[in-house]
Short mmCIF file of C-alpha atoms in Angstrom, two decimals:
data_model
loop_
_atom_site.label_atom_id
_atom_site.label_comp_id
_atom_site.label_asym_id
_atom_site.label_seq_id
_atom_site.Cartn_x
_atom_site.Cartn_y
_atom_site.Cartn_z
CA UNK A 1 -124.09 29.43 -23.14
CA UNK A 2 -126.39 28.95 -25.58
CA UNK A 3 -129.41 31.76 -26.02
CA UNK A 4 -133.28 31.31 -25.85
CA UNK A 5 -133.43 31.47 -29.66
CA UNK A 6 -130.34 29.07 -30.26
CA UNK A 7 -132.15 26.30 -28.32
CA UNK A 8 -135.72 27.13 -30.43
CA UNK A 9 -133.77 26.85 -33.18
CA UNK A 10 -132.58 23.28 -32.39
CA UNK A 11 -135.56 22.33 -30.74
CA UNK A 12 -137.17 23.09 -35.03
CA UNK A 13 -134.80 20.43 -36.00
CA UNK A 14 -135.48 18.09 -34.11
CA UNK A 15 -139.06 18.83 -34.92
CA UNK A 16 -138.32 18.60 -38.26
CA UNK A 17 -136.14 15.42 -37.91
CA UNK A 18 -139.14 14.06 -35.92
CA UNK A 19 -141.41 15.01 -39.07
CA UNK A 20 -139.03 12.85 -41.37
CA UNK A 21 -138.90 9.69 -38.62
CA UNK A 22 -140.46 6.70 -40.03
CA UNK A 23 -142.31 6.55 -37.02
CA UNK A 24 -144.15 9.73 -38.31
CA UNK A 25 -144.15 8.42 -41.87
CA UNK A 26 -146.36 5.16 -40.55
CA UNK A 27 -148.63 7.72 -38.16
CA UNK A 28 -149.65 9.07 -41.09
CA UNK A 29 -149.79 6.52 -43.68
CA UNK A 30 -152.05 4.40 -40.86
CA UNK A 31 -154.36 8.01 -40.67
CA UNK A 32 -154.97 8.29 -43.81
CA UNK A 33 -155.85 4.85 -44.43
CA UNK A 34 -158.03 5.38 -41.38
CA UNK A 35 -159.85 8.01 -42.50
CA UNK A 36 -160.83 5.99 -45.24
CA UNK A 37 -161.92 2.86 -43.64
CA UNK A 38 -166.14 3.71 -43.57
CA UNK A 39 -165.87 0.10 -41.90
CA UNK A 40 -163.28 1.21 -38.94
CA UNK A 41 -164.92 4.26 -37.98
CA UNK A 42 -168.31 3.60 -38.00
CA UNK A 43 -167.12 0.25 -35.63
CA UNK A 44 -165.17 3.05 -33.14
CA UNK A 45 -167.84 5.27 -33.74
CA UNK A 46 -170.66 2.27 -32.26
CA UNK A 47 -168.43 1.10 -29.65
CA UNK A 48 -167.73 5.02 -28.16
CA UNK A 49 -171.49 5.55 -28.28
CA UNK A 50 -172.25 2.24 -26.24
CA UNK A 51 -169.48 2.93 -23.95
CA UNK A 52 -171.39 6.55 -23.22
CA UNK A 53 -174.24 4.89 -22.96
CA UNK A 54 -173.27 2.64 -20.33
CA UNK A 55 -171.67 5.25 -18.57
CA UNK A 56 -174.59 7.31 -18.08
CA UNK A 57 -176.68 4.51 -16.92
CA UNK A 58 -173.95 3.68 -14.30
CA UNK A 59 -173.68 7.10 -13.06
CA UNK A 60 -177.94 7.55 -12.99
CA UNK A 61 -177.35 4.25 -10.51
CA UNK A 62 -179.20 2.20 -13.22
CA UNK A 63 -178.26 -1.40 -13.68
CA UNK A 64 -175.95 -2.52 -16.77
CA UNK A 65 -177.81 -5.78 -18.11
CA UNK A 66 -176.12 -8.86 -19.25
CA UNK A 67 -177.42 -8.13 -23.14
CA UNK A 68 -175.58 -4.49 -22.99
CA UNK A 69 -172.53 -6.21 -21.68
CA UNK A 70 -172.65 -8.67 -24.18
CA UNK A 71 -173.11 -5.98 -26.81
CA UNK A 72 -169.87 -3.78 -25.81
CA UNK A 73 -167.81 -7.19 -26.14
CA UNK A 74 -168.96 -7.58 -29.45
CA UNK A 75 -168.59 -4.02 -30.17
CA UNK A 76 -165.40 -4.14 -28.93
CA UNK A 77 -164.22 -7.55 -30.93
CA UNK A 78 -165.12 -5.66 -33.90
CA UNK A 79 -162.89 -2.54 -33.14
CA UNK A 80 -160.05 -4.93 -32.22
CA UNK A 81 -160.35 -7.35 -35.18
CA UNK A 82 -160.29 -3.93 -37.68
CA UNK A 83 -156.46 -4.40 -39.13
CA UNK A 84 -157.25 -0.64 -40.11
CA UNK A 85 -157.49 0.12 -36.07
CA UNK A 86 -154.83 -2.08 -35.08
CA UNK A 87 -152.21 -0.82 -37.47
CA UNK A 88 -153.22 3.00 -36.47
CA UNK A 89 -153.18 2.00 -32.79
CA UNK A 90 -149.26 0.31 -33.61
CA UNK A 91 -148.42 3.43 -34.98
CA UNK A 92 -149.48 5.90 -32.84
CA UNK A 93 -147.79 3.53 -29.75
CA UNK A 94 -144.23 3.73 -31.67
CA UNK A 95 -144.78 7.34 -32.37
CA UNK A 96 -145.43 8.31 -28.88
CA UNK A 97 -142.25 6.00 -28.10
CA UNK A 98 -139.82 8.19 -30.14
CA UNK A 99 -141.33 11.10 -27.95
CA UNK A 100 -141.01 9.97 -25.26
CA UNK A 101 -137.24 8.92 -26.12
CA UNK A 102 -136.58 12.24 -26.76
CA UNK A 103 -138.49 13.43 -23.89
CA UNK A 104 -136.58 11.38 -21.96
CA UNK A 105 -133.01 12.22 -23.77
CA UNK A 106 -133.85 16.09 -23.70
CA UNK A 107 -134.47 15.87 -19.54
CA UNK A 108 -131.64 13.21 -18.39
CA UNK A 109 -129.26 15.83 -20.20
CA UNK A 110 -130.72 19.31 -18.48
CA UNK A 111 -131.08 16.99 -15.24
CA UNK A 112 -127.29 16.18 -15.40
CA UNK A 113 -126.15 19.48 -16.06
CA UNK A 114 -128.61 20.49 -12.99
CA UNK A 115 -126.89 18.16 -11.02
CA UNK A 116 -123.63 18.94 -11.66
CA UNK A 117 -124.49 22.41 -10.23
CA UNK A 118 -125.78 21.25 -6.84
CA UNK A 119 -128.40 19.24 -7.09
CA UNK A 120 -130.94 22.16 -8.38
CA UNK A 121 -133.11 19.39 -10.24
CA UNK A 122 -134.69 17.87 -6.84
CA UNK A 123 -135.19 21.09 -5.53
CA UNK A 124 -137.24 23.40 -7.78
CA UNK A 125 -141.10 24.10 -7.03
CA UNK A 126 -143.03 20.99 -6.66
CA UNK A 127 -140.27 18.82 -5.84
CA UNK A 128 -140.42 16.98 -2.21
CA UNK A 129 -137.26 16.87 -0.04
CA UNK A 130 -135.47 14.04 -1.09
CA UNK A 131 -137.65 13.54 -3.97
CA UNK A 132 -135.26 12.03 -6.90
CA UNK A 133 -135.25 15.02 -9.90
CA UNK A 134 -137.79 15.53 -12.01
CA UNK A 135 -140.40 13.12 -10.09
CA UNK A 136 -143.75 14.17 -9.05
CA UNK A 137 -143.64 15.69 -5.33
CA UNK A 138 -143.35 12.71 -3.38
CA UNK A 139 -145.05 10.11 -5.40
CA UNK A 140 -141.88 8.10 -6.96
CA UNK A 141 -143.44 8.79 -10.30
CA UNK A 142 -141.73 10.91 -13.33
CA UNK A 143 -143.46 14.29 -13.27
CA UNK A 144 -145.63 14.73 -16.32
CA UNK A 145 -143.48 16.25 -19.27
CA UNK A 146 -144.44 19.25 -20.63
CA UNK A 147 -142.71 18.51 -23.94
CA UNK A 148 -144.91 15.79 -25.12
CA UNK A 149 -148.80 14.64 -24.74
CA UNK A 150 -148.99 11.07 -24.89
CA UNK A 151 -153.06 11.80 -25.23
CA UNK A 152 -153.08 11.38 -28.95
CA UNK A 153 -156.97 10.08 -29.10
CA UNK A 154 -157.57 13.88 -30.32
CA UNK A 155 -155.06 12.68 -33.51
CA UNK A 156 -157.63 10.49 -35.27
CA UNK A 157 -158.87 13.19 -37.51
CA UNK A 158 -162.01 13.22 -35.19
CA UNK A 159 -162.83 9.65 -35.69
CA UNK A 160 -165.04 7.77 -33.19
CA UNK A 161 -166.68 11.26 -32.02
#
């Protein structure tokens, strides 16, 4: 049986194979090209701001008017046509894909081997009875995974903010 620190150990590698995935190579190459597209993040930048705006006029129950709706879709157009956006958006989808993948590689194997021991995996805290293993109590759903955030709007280097 392998110990606490054998695992960590393993769990680096992957880390570090993870660091050395293409994926990871294009997350960062799209970043940094990002980060220097004035263009890209002052069109984020606009559309985030309008997009607040509009949110606290909804929530003070005043009325959204057809020129402010017409002004997020053009706001928007311009954050979708930005190749700059739509390559970092690509990238961050196919990064979050190898996560998950390994997410998803990493819990189908400790699932098994739960399995295999009695059916542990559908019965731990937070599980309903006759809930499959490792789904949210009751819902059906996959239960959130604690090894990966799929949240990566933090990971554009504080673009759009």
């Amino acid at each position: 049986m392998p110990s606490t620190q054998e695992i960590l150990d393993e769990a680096k590698k992957v880390g570090q194979m993870v660091a050395e995935h293409d994926a990871t190579k294009k997350l960062e190459s799209a970043l940094k090209t990002l980060e220097s597209d004035t263009d890209a993040q002052q069109a984020i930048t606009d559309f985030n701001r309008h997009l607040q705006a509009l949110a606290q006029k909804e929530q003070a129950g005043k009325p959204i008017e057809v020129q402010d709706k017409q002004k997020l879709e053009s706001l928007q157009q311009a954050v979708v046509m930005n190749l700059n956006l739509r390559n970092f958006q690509t990238a961050q989808m196919d990064y979050v894909d190898l996560l998950r993948k390994i997410d998803e590689a990493i819990t189908s194997e400790s699932s098994d081997a739960l399995s295999a021991i009695g059916g542990a995996a559908g019965s731990g805290p937070g599980s309903a009875p006759g809930s499959a293993p490792g789904s949210a109590a009751g819902s059906g759903e996959p239960a959130a995974s604690p090894l990966i955030n799929p949240d990566l709007s933090g990971g554009m280097g504080g673009l759009g903010r």
